[in-house]
Amino acid sequence: MQRRTLIVSLFAATLLFAFGTAGAAGNIAAGKKKAAACEACHGANGNGAAPNYPALAGQYQDYMIQALHEYKDGQRTNAIMNGMAAPLTDQDIDDITAFFASLPSKLSSLHGKVQGAK
Ligand code: HEC
């Protein structure tokens, strides 16, 4: 009986792992092209062109997907981002966020500096 419980648990853990990692949606190369419209503010390296533009590089993809859907459907209001997110399809959002998530984050080296500073 104990052995059976172990096998069932292992199976469940494998399923969890498989679905847990399936969150990495989107195509990075396609996202890089689509992100050209975002670079003026979020920076070509994704770390923000100025302190008032959030750094997206290395950010959790799930978080950015959520934020963009909220801007798109108006649950999160920001005059700029509501307009930027409006034309994006689900696929665009997956691709663009895959790209930004793949970029190296500068967050760990920000201490004592201003965001967006080179
Ligand atoms: C004209 C400047 C500008 C452009 C262009 C722009 N953004 Fe933004 N973005 C902002 C600002 C400002 C905020 C912060 C808004 C807020 O406080 O909700 C923001 C917020 C975000 C956030 C949420 C970040 C967080 O930490 O919560 C995401 C994700 C995002 N933008 C993605 C994009 C994508 C993808 C594009 C291109 C399709 C884009 N942005 C284009 C200015 C811009």
Coordinates of N, CA and C and ligand atoms in Angstrom, one line a residue:
M1 N 0.8 -1.2 0.0 CA 0.0 0.0 0.0 C 0.9 1.3 0.0
Q2 N 1.9 1.2 0.9 CA 2.8 2.4 1.0 C 3.5 2.7 -0.4
R3 N 3.9 1.6 -1.0 CA 4.6 1.7 -2.3 C 3.7 2.4 -3.3
R4 N 2.4 2.0 -3.3 CA 1.5 2.5 -4.2 C 1.3 4.0 -4.0
T5 N 1.2 4.4 -2.7 CA 1.1 5.9 -2.4 C 2.3 6.6 -3.0
L6 N 3.5 6.0 -2.8 CA 4.7 6.7 -3.3 C 4.6 6.9 -4.8
I7 N 4.2 5.8 -5.5 CA 4.1 5.9 -7.0 C 3.1 7.0 -7.4
V8 N 2.0 7.0 -6.7 CA 1.0 8.0 -7.0 C 1.5 9.4 -6.8
S9 N 2.2 9.6 -5.7 CA 2.8 10.9 -5.3 C 3.8 11.3 -6.4
L10 N 4.7 10.4 -6.8 CA 5.7 10.7 -7.8 C 5.1 11.1 -9.1
F11 N 4.0 10.4 -9.5 CA 3.3 10.7 -10.7 C 2.7 12.1 -10.6
A12 N 2.1 12.4 -9.5 CA 1.5 13.7 -9.3 C 2.6 14.8 -9.4
A13 N 3.7 14.6 -8.8 CA 4.8 15.5 -8.8 C 5.3 15.8 -10.2
T14 N 5.4 14.7 -11.0 CA 5.8 14.8 -12.4 C 4.8 15.7 -13.1
L15 N 3.6 15.4 -12.9 CA 2.5 16.2 -13.6 C 2.7 17.7 -13.3
L16 N 2.8 17.9 -12.0 CA 2.9 19.3 -11.5 C 4.1 20.0 -12.1
F17 N 5.2 19.3 -12.2 CA 6.4 19.8 -12.8 C 6.2 20.2 -14.3
A18 N 5.6 19.2 -15.0 CA 5.4 19.4 -16.4 C 4.5 20.6 -16.7
F19 N 3.4 20.7 -15.9 CA 2.5 21.9 -16.1 C 3.1 23.2 -15.5
G20 N 3.8 23.0 -14.5 CA 4.4 24.2 -13.8 C 5.4 24.9 -14.7
T21 N 6.1 24.1 -15.5 CA 7.1 24.8 -16.4 C 6.5 25.1 -17.8
A22 N 5.3 24.7 -18.0 CA 4.6 25.0 -19.3 C 4.3 26.4 -19.4
G23 N 4.4 27.2 -18.4 CA 4.1 28.6 -18.4 C 4.9 29.4 -19.3
A24 N 6.1 28.9 -19.7 CA 7.0 29.6 -20.6 C 6.4 29.6 -22.0
A25 N 5.5 30.5 -22.3 CA 4.8 30.6 -23.6 C 5.6 31.6 -24.5
G26 N 5.3 31.6 -25.8 CA 5.8 32.6 -26.7 C 7.1 32.3 -27.3
N27 N 7.4 33.1 -28.3 CA 8.6 32.9 -29.1 C 9.5 34.1 -29.0
I28 N 10.7 33.9 -28.5 CA 11.6 35.1 -28.1 C 12.0 35.9 -29.4
A29 N 12.3 35.2 -30.5 CA 12.8 35.9 -31.7 C 11.6 36.7 -32.2
A30 N 10.4 36.2 -32.3 CA 9.3 36.9 -32.8 C 9.0 38.1 -31.8
G31 N 9.2 37.8 -30.5 CA 8.9 38.9 -29.5 C 9.9 40.0 -29.6
K32 N 11.1 39.7 -30.0 CA 12.2 40.8 -30.1 C 11.7 41.8 -31.2
K33 N 11.2 41.3 -32.3 CA 10.7 42.2 -33.4 C 9.5 43.0 -33.0
K34 N 8.6 42.3 -32.3 CA 7.4 43.0 -31.9 C 7.6 44.0 -30.8
A35 N 8.7 43.8 -30.1 CA 9.0 44.7 -28.9 C 9.7 46.0 -29.4
A36 N 9.9 46.2 -30.7 CA 10.5 47.4 -31.2 C 9.6 48.6 -30.7
A37 N 8.3 48.5 -30.7 CA 7.4 49.6 -30.3 C 7.5 49.9 -28.8
C38 N 8.1 49.0 -28.0 CA 8.2 49.2 -26.6 C 9.5 49.8 -26.1
E39 N 10.5 49.8 -27.0 CA 11.9 50.2 -26.6 C 12.1 51.6 -26.3
A40 N 11.3 52.5 -26.9 CA 11.4 53.9 -26.7 C 11.3 54.2 -25.2
C41 N 10.5 53.5 -24.5 CA 10.3 53.8 -23.1 C 11.0 52.7 -22.2
H42 N 10.8 51.4 -22.6 CA 11.3 50.4 -21.7 C 12.8 50.0 -22.0
G43 N 13.3 50.7 -23.0 CA 14.8 50.5 -23.3 C 15.0 49.3 -24.2
A44 N 16.0 49.4 -25.1 CA 16.4 48.3 -26.0 C 16.8 47.1 -25.2
N45 N 17.4 47.4 -24.0 CA 17.9 46.3 -23.2 C 16.8 45.9 -22.1
G46 N 15.6 46.5 -22.2 CA 14.5 46.2 -21.4 C 14.6 46.7 -20.0
N47 N 15.6 47.6 -19.7 CA 15.8 48.1 -18.4 C 15.3 49.5 -18.1
G48 N 14.5 49.9 -19.1 CA 13.8 51.2 -18.9 C 14.7 52.4 -19.3
A49 N 14.1 53.3 -20.2 CA 14.9 54.4 -20.7 C 15.0 55.5 -19.7
A50 N 14.2 55.5 -18.6 CA 14.2 56.5 -17.6 C 13.5 55.9 -16.4
P51 N 13.7 56.5 -15.2 CA 13.2 55.9 -14.0 C 11.7 55.6 -13.9
N52 N 10.9 56.4 -14.7 CA 9.4 56.3 -14.7 C 8.9 55.2 -15.6
Y53 N 9.9 54.5 -16.3 CA 9.5 53.4 -17.2 C 10.0 52.1 -16.6
P54 N 9.0 51.2 -16.2 CA 9.5 50.0 -15.5 C 10.4 49.1 -16.2
A55 N 11.4 48.6 -15.5 CA 12.3 47.6 -16.1 C 11.6 46.3 -16.4
L56 N 11.7 45.8 -17.6 CA 11.0 44.6 -17.9 C 12.0 43.4 -18.1
A57 N 13.3 43.7 -18.3 CA 14.3 42.7 -18.5 C 14.3 41.7 -17.3
G58 N 14.2 40.5 -17.6 CA 14.3 39.4 -16.5 C 13.1 39.4 -15.6
Q59 N 12.1 40.2 -15.9 CA 10.9 40.1 -15.1 C 10.2 38.8 -15.3
Y60 N 9.4 38.3 -14.3 CA 8.6 37.1 -14.5 C 7.7 37.3 -15.6
Q61 N 7.8 36.3 -16.6 CA 6.9 36.4 -17.7 C 5.4 36.4 -17.4
D62 N 5.1 35.5 -16.4 CA 3.7 35.4 -16.0 C 3.1 36.8 -15.5
Y63 N 4.0 37.5 -14.8 CA 3.6 38.8 -14.3 C 3.3 39.8 -15.4
M64 N 4.2 39.8 -16.4 CA 4.1 40.7 -17.5 C 2.9 40.4 -18.4
I65 N 2.6 39.1 -18.6 CA 1.4 38.6 -19.3 C 0.2 39.2 -18.6
Q66 N 0.2 39.0 -17.3 CA -1.0 39.4 -16.5 C -1.2 40.9 -16.6
A67 N -0.1 41.7 -16.5 CA -0.1 43.2 -16.5 C -0.7 43.6 -17.9
L68 N -0.2 43.0 -19.0 CA -0.6 43.4 -20.3 C -2.0 43.1 -20.6
H69 N -2.5 42.0 -20.1 CA -3.9 41.7 -20.2 C -4.8 42.7 -19.4
E70 N -4.3 43.1 -18.3 CA -5.0 44.0 -17.5 C -5.1 45.4 -18.1
Y71 N -4.0 45.8 -18.7 CA -4.0 47.1 -19.5 C -4.9 47.0 -20.7
K72 N -4.9 45.8 -21.3 CA -5.7 45.7 -22.6 C -7.2 45.7 -22.2
D73 N -7.6 45.1 -21.2 CA -9.0 45.1 -20.9 C -9.4 46.2 -19.9
G74 N -8.5 47.0 -19.6 CA -8.8 48.2 -18.8 C -8.9 48.0 -17.3
Q75 N -8.6 46.8 -16.8 CA -8.6 46.6 -15.3 C -7.4 47.4 -14.7
R76 N -6.3 47.6 -15.4 CA -5.2 48.4 -14.9 C -5.2 49.6 -15.8
T77 N -5.3 50.8 -15.2 CA -5.4 52.0 -16.0 C -4.1 52.8 -16.0
N78 N -3.6 53.0 -17.2 CA -2.5 53.9 -17.5 C -2.7 54.4 -18.9
A79 N -2.7 55.7 -19.1 CA -3.0 56.3 -20.4 C -2.1 55.7 -21.5
I80 N -0.8 55.6 -21.2 CA 0.1 55.1 -22.2 C -0.1 53.6 -22.4
M81 N 0.0 52.9 -21.4 CA 0.0 51.4 -21.5 C -1.4 50.8 -22.0
N82 N -2.5 51.5 -21.7 CA -3.8 51.0 -22.2 C -3.7 51.1 -23.7
G83 N -3.2 52.2 -24.2 CA -3.0 52.4 -25.7 C -2.1 51.4 -26.3
M84 N -0.9 51.1 -25.6 CA 0.1 50.2 -26.2 C -0.4 48.8 -26.2
A85 N -1.2 48.4 -25.2 CA -1.6 47.0 -25.1 C -2.8 46.7 -25.9
A86 N -3.6 47.7 -26.2 CA -4.9 47.5 -27.0 C -4.8 46.7 -28.2
P87 N -3.8 47.0 -29.1 CA -3.7 46.2 -30.3 C -3.1 44.8 -30.2
L88 N -2.5 44.5 -29.1 CA -1.7 43.2 -28.9 C -2.7 42.0 -28.8
T89 N -2.3 41.0 -29.6 CA -3.1 39.7 -29.5 C -2.5 38.9 -28.4
D90 N -3.1 37.8 -28.0 CA -2.6 36.9 -27.0 C -1.2 36.4 -27.4
Q91 N -1.1 36.1 -28.7 CA 0.2 35.6 -29.2 C 1.3 36.7 -29.1
D92 N 0.9 38.0 -29.4 CA 1.9 39.1 -29.3 C 2.4 39.2 -27.9
I93 N 1.4 39.1 -27.0 CA 1.7 39.3 -25.5 C 2.7 38.1 -25.1
D94 N 2.4 36.9 -25.5 CA 3.2 35.8 -25.2 C 4.7 36.0 -25.7
D95 N 4.7 36.4 -27.0 CA 6.0 36.5 -27.6 C 6.9 37.7 -27.0
I96 N 6.2 38.8 -26.8 CA 6.9 40.0 -26.3 C 7.4 39.8 -24.9
T97 N 6.6 39.2 -24.1 CA 7.0 38.9 -22.7 C 8.1 37.8 -22.6
A98 N 8.0 36.9 -23.6 CA 9.1 35.8 -23.6 C 10.4 36.5 -23.9
F99 N 10.4 37.5 -24.8 CA 11.6 38.3 -25.1 C 12.1 39.0 -23.9
F100 N 11.3 39.9 -23.3 CA 11.7 40.7 -22.2 C 12.2 39.8 -21.0
A101 N 11.5 38.7 -20.8 CA 11.9 37.8 -19.7 C 13.2 37.2 -19.9
S102 N 13.6 37.1 -21.2 CA 14.9 36.4 -21.5 C 16.1 37.3 -21.4
L103 N 15.8 38.6 -21.3 CA 16.9 39.6 -21.2 C 17.5 39.6 -19.8
P104 N 18.8 39.9 -19.7 CA 19.4 39.9 -18.3 C 18.9 41.1 -17.5
S105 N 18.5 40.8 -16.3 CA 18.0 41.9 -15.4 C 19.2 42.7 -14.8
K106 N 18.9 44.0 -14.5 CA 19.9 44.8 -13.9 C 19.5 45.0 -12.4
L107 N 18.4 44.4 -12.0 CA 17.9 44.8 -10.7 C 18.9 44.6 -9.6
S108 N 19.7 43.5 -9.7 CA 20.6 43.2 -8.6 C 21.7 44.2 -8.5
S109 N 21.9 45.0 -9.5 CA 23.0 46.0 -9.5 C 22.5 47.5 -9.3
L110 N 21.2 47.6 -8.9 CA 20.6 48.9 -8.8 C 20.9 49.6 -7.5
H111 N 21.3 48.9 -6.5 CA 21.5 49.5 -5.2 C 22.3 50.8 -5.3
G112 N 21.8 51.9 -4.8 CA 22.5 53.1 -4.8 C 22.4 53.9 -6.1
K113 N 21.7 53.3 -7.0 CA 21.5 54.0 -8.3 C 20.1 54.3 -8.6
V114 N 19.9 55.1 -9.7 CA 18.5 55.4 -10.1 C 18.1 54.4 -11.2
Q115 N 16.9 53.9 -11.2 CA 16.5 53.0 -12.3 C 16.6 53.7 -13.6
G116 N 17.0 53.0 -14.7 CA 17.0 53.7 -16.0 C 18.4 54.3 -16.2
A117 N 19.2 54.5 -15.2 CA 20.5 55.0 -15.3 C 21.4 54.0 -16.0
K118 N 22.3 54.4 -16.8 CA 23.1 53.4 -17.5 C 24.2 52.8 -16.6
Ligands
HEC1 C1 5.5 55.9 -24.3 C2 6.2 55.0 -23.3 C3 5.8 53.5 -23.2 C4 5.8 52.6 -24.3 C5 6.1 52.9 -25.8 C6 5.5 51.3 -23.7 N1 5.4 51.4 -22.4 FE1 5.0 49.9 -21.1 N2 4.9 51.2 -19.5 C7 5.1 52.6 -19.6 C8 4.8 53.2 -18.3 C9 4.9 54.6 -18.0 C10 4.5 52.1 -17.5 C11 4.0 52.2 -16.0 C12 2.5 52.3 -16.0 C13 1.8 52.1 -14.7 O1 2.2 52.8 -13.7 O2 0.9 51.3 -14.7 C14 4.5 50.9 -18.3 C15 4.3 49.6 -17.7 C16 4.4 48.4 -18.4 C17 4.3 47.1 -17.9 C18 4.0 46.8 -16.4 C19 5.3 46.8 -15.7 C20 5.2 46.5 -14.2 O3 6.2 46.4 -13.5 O4 4.1 46.4 -13.7 C21 4.5 46.2 -18.9 C22 4.5 44.7 -18.8 C23 4.7 47.0 -20.1 N3 4.7 48.3 -19.8 C24 5.0 46.5 -21.3 C25 5.1 47.2 -22.5 C26 5.1 46.6 -23.8 C27 5.1 45.2 -24.1 C28 5.2 47.7 -24.7 C29 5.2 47.6 -26.2 C30 4.1 46.9 -26.9 C31 5.2 48.9 -23.9 N4 5.1 48.6 -22.6 C32 5.4 50.2 -24.5 C33 5.5 53.3 -20.7 C34 5.6 52.7 -22.0

